[in-house]
PDB file of N, CA and C in Angstrom:
ATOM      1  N   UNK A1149      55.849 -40.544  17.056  1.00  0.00           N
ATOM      2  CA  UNK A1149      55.849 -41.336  15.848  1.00  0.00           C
ATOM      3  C   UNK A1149      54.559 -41.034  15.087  1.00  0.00           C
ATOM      4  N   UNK A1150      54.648 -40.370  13.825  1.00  0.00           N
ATOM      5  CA  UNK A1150      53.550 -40.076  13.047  1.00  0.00           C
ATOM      6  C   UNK A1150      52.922 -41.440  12.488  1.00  0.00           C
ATOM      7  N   UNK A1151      53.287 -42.497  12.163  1.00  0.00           N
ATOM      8  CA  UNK A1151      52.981 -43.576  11.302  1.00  0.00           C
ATOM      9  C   UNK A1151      53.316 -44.857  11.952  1.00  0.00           C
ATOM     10  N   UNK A1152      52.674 -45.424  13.295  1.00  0.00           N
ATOM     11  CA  UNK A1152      53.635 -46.712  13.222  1.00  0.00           C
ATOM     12  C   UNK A1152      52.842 -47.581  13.131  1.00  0.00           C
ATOM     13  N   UNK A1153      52.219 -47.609  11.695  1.00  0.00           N
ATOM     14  CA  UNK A1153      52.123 -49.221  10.898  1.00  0.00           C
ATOM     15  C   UNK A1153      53.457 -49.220  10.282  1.00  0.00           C
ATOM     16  N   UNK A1154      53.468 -48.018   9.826  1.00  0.00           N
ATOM     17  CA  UNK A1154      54.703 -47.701   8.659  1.00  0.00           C
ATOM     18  C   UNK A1154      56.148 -48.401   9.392  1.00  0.00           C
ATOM     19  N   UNK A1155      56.049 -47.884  10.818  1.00  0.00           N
ATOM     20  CA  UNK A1155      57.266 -48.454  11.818  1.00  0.00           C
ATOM     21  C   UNK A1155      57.320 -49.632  12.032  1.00  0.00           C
ATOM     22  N   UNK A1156      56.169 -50.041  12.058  1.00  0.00           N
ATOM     23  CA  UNK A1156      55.933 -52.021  12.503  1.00  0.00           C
ATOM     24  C   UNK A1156      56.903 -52.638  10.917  1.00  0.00           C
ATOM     25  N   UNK A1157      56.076 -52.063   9.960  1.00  0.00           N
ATOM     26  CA  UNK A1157      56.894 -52.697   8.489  1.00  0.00           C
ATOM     27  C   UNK A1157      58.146 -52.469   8.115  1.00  0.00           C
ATOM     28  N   UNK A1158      58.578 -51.538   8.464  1.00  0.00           N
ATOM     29  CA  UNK A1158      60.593 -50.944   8.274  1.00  0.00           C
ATOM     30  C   UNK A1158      60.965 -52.054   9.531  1.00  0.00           C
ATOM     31  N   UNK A1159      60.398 -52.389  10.813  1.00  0.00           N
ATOM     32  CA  UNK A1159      61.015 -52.810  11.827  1.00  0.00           C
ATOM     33  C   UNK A1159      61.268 -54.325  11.229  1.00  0.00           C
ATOM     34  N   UNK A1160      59.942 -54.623  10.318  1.00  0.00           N
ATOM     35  CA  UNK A1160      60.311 -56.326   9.695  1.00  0.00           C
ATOM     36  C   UNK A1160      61.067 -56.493   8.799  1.00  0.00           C
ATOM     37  N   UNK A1161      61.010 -55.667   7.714  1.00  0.00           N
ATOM     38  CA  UNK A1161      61.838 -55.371   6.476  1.00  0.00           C
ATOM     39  C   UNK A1161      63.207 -55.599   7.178  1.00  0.00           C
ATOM     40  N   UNK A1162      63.374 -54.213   7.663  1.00  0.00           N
ATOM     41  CA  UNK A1162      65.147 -54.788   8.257  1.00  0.00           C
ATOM     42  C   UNK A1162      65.876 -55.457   8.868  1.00  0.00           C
ATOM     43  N   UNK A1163      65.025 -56.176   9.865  1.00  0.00           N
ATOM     44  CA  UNK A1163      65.448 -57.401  10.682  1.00  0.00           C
ATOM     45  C   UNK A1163      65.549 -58.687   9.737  1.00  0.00           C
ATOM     46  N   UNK A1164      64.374 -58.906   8.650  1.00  0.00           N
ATOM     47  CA  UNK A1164      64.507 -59.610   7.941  1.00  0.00           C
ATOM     48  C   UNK A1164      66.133 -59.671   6.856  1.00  0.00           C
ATOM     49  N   UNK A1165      66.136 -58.398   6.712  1.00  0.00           N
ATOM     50  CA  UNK A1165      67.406 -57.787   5.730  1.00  0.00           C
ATOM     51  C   UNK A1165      68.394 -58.365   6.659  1.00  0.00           C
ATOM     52  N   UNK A1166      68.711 -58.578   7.881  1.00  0.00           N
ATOM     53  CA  UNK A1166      69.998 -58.529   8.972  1.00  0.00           C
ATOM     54  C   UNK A1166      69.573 -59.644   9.214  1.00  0.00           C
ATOM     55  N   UNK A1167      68.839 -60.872   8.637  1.00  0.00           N
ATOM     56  CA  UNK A1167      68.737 -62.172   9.298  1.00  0.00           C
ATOM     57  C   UNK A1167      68.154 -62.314  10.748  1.00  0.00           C
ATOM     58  N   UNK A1168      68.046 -61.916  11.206  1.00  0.00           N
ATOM     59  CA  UNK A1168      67.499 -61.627  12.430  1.00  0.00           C
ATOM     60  C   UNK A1168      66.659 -62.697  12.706  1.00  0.00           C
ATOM     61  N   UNK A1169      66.302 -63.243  14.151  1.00  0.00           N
ATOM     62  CA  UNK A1169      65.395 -64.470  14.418  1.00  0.00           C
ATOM     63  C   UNK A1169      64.176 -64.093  14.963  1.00  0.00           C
ATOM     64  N   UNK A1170      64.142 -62.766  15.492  1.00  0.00           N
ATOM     65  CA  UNK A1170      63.125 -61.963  15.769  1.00  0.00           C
ATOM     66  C   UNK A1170      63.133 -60.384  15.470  1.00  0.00           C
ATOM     67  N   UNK A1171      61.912 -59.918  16.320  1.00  0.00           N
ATOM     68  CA  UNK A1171      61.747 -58.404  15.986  1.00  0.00           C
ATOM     69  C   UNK A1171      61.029 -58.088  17.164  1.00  0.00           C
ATOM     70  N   UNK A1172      61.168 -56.909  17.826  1.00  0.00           N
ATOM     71  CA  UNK A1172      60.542 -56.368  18.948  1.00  0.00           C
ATOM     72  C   UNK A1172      60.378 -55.388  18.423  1.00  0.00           C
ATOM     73  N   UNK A1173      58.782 -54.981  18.851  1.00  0.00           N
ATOM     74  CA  UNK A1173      57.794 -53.814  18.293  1.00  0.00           C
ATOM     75  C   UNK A1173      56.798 -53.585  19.246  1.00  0.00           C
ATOM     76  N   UNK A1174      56.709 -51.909  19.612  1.00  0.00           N
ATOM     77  CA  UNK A1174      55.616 -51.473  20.558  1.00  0.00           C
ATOM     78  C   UNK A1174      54.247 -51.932  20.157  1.00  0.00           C
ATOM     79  N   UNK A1175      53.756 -52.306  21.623  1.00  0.00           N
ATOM     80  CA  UNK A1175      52.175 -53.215  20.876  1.00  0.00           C
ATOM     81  C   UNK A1175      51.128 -52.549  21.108  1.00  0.00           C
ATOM     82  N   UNK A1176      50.052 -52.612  19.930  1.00  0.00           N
ATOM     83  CA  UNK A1176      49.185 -52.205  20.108  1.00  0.00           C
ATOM     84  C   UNK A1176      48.191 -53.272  19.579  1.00  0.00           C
ATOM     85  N   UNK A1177      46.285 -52.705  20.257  1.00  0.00           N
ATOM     86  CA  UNK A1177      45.719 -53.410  18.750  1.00  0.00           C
ATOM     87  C   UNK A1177      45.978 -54.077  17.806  1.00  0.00           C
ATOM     88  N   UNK A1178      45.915 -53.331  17.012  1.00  0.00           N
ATOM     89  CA  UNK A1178      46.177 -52.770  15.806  1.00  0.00           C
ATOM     90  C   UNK A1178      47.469 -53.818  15.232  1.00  0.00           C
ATOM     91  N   UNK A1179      48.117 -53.351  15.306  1.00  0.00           N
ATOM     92  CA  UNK A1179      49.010 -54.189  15.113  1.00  0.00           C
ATOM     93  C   UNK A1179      49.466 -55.497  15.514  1.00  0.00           C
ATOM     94  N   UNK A1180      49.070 -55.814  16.515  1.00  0.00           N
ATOM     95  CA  UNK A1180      48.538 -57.505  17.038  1.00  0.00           C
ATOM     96  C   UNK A1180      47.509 -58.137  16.055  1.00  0.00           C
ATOM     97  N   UNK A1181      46.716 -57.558  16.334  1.00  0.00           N
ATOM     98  CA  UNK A1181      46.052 -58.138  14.606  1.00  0.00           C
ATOM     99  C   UNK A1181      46.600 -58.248  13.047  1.00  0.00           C
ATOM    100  N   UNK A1182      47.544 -57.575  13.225  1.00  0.00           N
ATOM    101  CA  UNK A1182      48.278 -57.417  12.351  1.00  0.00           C
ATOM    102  C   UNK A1182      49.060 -58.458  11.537  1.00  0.00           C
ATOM    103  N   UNK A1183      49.892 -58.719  12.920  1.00  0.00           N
ATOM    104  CA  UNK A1183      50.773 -59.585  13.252  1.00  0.00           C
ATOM    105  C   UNK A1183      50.070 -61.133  12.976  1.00  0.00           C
ATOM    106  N   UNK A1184      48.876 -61.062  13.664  1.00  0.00           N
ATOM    107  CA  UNK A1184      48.172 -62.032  13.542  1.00  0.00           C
ATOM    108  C   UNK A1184      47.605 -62.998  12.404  1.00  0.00           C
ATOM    109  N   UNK A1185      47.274 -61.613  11.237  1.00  0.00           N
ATOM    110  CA  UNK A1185      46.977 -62.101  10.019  1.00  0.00           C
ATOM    111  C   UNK A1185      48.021 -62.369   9.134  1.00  0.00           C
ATOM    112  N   UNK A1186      49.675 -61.977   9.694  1.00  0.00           N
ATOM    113  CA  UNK A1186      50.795 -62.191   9.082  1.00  0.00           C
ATOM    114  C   UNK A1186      51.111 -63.783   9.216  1.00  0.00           C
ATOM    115  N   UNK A1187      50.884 -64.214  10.609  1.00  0.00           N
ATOM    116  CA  UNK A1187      51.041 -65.721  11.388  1.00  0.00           C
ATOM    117  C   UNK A1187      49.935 -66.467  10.675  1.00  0.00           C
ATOM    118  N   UNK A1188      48.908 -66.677  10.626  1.00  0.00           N
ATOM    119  CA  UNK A1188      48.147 -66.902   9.772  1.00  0.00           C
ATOM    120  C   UNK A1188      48.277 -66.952   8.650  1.00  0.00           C
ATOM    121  N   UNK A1189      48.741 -66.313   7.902  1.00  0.00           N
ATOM    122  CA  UNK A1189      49.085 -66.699   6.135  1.00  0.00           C
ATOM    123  C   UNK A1189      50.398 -67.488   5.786  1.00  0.00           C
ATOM    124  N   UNK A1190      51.419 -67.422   7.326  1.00  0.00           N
ATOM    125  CA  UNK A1190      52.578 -68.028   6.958  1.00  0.00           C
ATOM    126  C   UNK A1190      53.663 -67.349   6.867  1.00  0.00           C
ATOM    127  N   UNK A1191      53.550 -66.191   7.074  1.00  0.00           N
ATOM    128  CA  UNK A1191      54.932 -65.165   7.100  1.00  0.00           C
ATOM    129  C   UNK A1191      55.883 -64.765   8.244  1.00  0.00           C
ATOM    130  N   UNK A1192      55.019 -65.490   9.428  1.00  0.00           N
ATOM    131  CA  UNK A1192      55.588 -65.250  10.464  1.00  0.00           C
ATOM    132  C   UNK A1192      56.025 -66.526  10.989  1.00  0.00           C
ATOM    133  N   UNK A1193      56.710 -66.663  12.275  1.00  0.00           N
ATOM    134  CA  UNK A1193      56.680 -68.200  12.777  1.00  0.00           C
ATOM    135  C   UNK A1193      55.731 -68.260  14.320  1.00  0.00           C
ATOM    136  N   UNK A1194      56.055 -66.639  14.546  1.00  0.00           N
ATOM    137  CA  UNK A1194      55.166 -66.590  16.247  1.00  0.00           C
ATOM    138  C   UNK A1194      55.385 -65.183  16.430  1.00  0.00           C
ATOM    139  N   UNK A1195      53.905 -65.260  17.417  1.00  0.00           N
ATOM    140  CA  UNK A1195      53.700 -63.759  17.770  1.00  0.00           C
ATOM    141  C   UNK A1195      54.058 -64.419  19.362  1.00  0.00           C
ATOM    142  N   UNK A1196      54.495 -63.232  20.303  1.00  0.00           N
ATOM    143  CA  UNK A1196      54.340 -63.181  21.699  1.00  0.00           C
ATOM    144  C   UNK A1196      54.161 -61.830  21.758  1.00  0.00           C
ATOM    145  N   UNK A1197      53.177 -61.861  22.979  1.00  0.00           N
ATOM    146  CA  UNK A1197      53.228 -60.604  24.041  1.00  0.00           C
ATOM    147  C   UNK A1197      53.950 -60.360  25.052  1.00  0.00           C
ATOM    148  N   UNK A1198      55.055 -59.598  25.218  1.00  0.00           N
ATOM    149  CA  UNK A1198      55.662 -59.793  26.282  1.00  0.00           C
ATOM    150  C   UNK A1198      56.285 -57.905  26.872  1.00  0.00           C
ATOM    151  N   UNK A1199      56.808 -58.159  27.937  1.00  0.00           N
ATOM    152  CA  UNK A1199      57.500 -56.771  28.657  1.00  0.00           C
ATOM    153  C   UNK A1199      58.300 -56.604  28.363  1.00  0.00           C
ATOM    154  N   UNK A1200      58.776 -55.322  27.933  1.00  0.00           N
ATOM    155  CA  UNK A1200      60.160 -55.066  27.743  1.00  0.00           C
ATOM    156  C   UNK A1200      60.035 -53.715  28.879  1.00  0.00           C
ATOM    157  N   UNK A1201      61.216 -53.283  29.675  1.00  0.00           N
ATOM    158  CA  UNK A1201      61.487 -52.052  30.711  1.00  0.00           C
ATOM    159  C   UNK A1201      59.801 -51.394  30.858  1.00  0.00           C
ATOM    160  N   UNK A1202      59.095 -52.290  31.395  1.00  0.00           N
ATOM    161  CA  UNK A1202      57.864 -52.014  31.849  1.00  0.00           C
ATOM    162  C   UNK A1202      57.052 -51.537  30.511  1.00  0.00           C
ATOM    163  N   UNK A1203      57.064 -51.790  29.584  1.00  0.00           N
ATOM    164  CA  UNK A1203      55.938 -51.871  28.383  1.00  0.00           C
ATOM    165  C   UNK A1203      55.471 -52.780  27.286  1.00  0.00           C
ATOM    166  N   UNK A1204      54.697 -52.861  26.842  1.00  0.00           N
ATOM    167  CA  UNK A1204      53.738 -53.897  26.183  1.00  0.00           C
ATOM    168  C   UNK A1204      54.690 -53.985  24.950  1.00  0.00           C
ATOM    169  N   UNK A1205      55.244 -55.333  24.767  1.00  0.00           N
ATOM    170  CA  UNK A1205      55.942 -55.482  23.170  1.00  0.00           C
ATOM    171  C   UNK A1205      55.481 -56.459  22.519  1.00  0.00           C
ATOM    172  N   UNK A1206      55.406 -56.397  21.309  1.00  0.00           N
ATOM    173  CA  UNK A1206      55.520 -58.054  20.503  1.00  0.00           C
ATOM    174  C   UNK A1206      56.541 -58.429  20.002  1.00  0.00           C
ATOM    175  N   UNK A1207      56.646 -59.685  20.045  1.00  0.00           N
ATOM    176  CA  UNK A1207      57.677 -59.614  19.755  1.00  0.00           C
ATOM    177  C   UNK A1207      57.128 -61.402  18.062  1.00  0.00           C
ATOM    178  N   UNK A1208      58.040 -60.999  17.005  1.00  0.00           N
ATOM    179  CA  UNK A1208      57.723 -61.325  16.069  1.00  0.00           C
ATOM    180  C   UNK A1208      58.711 -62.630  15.770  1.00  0.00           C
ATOM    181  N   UNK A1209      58.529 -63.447  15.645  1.00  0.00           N
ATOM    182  CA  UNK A1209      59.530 -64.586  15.356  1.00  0.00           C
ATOM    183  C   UNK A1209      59.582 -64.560  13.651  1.00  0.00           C
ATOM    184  N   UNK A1210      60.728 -64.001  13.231  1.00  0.00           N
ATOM    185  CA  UNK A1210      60.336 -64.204  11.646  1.00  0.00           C
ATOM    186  C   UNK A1210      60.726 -65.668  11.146  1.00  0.00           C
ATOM    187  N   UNK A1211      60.237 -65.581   9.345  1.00  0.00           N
ATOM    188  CA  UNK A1211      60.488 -67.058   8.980  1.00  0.00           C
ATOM    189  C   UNK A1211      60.989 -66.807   7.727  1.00  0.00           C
ATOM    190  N   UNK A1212      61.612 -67.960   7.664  1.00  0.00           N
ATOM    191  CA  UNK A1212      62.817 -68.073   6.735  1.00  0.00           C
ATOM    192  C   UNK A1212      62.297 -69.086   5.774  1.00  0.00           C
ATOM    193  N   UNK A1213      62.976 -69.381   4.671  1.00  0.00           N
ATOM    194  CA  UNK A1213      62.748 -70.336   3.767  1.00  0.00           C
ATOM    195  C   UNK A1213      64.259 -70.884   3.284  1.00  0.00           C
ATOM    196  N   UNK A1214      64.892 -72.460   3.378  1.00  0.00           N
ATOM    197  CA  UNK A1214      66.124 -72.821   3.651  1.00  0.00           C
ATOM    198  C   UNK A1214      66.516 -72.843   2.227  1.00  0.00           C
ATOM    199  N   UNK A1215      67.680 -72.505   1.592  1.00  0.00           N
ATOM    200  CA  UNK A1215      67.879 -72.818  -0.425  1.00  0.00           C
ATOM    201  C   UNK A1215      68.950 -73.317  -0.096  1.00  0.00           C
ATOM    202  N   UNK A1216      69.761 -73.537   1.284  1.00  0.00           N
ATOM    203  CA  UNK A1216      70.779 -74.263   0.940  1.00  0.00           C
ATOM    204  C   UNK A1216      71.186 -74.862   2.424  1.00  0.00           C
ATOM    205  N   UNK A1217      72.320 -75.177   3.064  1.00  0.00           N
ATOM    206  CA  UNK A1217      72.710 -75.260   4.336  1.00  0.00           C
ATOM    207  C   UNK A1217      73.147 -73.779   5.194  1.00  0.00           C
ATOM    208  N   UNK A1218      73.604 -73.196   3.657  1.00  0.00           N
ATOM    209  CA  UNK A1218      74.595 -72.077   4.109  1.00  0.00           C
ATOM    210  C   UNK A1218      73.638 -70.784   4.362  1.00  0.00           C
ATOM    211  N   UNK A1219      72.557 -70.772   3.322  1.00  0.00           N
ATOM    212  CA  UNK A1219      71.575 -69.719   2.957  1.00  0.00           C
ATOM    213  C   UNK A1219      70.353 -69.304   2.969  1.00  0.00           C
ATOM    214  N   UNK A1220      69.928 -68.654   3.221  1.00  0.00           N
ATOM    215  CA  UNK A1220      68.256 -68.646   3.759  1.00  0.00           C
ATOM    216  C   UNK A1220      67.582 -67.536   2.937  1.00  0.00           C
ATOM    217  N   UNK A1221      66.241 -67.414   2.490  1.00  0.00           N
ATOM    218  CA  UNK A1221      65.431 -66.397   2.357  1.00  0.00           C
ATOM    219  C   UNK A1221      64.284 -66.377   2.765  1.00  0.00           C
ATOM    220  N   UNK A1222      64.366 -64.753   3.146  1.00  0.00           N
ATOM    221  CA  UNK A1222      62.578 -64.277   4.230  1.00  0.00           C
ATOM    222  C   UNK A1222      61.758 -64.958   3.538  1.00  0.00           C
ATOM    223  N   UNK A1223      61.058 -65.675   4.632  1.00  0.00           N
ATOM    224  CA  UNK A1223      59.126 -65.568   3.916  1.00  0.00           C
ATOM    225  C   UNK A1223      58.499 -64.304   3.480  1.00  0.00           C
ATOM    226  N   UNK A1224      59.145 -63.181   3.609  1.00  0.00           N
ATOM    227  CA  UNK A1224      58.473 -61.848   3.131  1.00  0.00           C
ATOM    228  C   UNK A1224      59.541 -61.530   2.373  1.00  0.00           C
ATOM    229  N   UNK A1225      59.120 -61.011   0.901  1.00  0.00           N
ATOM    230  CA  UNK A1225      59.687 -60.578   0.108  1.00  0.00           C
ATOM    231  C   UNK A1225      60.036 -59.247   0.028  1.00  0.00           C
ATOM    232  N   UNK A1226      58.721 -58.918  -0.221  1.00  0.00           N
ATOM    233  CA  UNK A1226      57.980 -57.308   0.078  1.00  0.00           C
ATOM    234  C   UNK A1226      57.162 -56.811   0.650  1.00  0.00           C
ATOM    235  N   UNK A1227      57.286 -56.005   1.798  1.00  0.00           N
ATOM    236  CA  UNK A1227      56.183 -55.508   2.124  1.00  0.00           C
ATOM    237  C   UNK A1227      56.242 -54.070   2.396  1.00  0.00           C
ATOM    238  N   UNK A1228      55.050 -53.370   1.818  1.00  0.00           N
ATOM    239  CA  UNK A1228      54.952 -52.085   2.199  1.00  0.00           C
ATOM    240  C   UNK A1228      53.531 -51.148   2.355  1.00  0.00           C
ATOM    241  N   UNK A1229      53.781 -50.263   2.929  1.00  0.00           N
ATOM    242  CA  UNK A1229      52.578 -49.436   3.393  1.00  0.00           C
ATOM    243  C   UNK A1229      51.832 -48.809   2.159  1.00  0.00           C
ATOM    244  N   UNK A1230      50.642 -49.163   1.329  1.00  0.00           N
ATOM    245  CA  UNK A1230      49.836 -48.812   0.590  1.00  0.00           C
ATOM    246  C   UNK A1230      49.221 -47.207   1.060  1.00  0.00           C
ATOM    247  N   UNK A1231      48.086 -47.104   1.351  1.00  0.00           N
ATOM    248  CA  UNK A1231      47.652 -46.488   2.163  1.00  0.00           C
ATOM    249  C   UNK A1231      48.447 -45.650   3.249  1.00  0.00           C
ATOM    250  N   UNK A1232      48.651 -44.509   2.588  1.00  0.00           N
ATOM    251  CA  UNK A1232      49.544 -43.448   3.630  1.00  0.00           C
ATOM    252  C   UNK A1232      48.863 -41.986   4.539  1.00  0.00           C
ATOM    253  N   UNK A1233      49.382 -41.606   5.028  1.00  0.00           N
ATOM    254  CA  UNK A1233      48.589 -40.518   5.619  1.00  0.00           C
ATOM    255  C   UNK A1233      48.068 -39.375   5.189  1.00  0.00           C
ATOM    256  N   UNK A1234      48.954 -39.002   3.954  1.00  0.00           N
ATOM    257  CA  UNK A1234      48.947 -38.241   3.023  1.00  0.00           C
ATOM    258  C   UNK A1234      48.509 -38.917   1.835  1.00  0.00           C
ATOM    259  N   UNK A1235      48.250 -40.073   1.287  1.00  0.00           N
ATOM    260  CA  UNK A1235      47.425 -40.511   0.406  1.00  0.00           C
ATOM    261  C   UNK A1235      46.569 -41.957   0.846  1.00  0.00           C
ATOM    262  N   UNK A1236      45.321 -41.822   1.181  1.00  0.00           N
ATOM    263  CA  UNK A1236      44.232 -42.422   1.314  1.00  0.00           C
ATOM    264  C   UNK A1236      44.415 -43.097   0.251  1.00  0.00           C
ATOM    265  N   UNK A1237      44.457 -44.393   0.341  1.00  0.00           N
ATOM    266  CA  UNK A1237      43.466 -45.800  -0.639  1.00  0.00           C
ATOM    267  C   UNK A1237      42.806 -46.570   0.029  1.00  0.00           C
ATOM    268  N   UNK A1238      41.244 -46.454  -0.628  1.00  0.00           N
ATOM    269  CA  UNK A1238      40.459 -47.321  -0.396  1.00  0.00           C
ATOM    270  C   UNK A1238      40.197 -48.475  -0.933  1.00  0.00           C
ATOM    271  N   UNK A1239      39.817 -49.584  -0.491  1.00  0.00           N
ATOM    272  CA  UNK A1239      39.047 -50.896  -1.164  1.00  0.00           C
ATOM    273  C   UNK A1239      37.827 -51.200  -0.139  1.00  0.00           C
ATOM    274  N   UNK A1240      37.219 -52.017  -1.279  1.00  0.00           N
ATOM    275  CA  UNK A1240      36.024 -52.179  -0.521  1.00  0.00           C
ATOM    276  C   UNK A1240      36.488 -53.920  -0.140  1.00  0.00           C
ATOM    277  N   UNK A1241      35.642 -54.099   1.317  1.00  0.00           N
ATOM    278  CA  UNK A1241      35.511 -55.550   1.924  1.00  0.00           C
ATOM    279  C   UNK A1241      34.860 -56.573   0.862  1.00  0.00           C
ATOM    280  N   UNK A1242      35.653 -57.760   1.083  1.00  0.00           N
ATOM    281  CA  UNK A1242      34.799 -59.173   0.557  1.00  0.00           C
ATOM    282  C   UNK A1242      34.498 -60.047   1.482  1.00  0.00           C
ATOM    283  N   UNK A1243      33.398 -60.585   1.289  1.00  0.00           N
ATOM    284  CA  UNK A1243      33.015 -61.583   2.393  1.00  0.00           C
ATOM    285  C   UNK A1243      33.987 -62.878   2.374  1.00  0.00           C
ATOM    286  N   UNK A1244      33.821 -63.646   3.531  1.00  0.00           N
ATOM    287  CA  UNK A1244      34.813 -64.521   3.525  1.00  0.00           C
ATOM    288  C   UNK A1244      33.976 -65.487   2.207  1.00  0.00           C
ATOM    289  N   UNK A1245      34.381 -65.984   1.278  1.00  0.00           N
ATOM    290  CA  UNK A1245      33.494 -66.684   0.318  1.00  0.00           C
ATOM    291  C   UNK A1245      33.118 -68.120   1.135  1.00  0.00           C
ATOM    292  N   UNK A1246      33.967 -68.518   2.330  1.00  0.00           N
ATOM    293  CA  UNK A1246      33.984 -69.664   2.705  1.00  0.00           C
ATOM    294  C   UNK A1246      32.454 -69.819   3.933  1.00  0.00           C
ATOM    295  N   UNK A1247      32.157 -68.432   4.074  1.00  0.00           N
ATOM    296  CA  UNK A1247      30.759 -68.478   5.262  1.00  0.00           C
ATOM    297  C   UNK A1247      29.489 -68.188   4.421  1.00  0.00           C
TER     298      UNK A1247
END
C-alpha cells in the first residue's frame, strides 16, 4: 500500500456511503492519532484497538446525524487527502491559543 492515510479515508468515506456502524482499519500511530483527533471534534462515536486474525486493528464507530426516523446523515461530509505524495502542501503550526 503506497498511501494508507489515503486508505484510512476511502475506508471511512465508504462505509459511511453504505451506512455502516463501523469501520475496521490496519493500525498504526499515525493513524490512531488520527482517529483520535476525529473522536475529539465529533466525527466519530469511538475508537477501539482490537485483533483481527492476529493483527493490530481499529476499529472506528462512525456517527450519524438523525433527519428523520427513516434517515440518517454522516457526521462527515467530506473528507479528503490534501497533501499527497506527489504533491506536498505545507502549513505552518498554530499554537493552541487556549495555553
Amino acid at each position: 500500500m503506497l498511501d494508507p492515510i489515503a486508505d484510512m479515508l476511502t475506508r471511512l468515506r465508504n462505509a459511511q456511503a453504505a451506512g455502516h456502524k463501523s469501520v475496521s482499519i490496519p493500525a498504526s500511530k499515525f493513524k490512531a492519532k488520527i482517529a483520535a483527533i476525529l473522536l475529539a471534534e465529533g466525527f466519530l462515536q469511538d475508537v477501539k484497538n482490537e485483533q483481527e486474525a492476529g493483527r493490530d486493528v481499529l476499529v472506528l464507530g462512525l456517527k450519524y446525524h438523525r433527519l428523520s426516523t427513516t434517515r440518517k446523515e454522516p457526521a462527515i461530509s467530506e473528507i479528503v487527502r490534501v497533501s499527497t505524495e506527489g504533491c506536498r502542501i505545507y502549513v505552518k503550526g498554530e499554537r493552541n491559543p487556549q495555553s
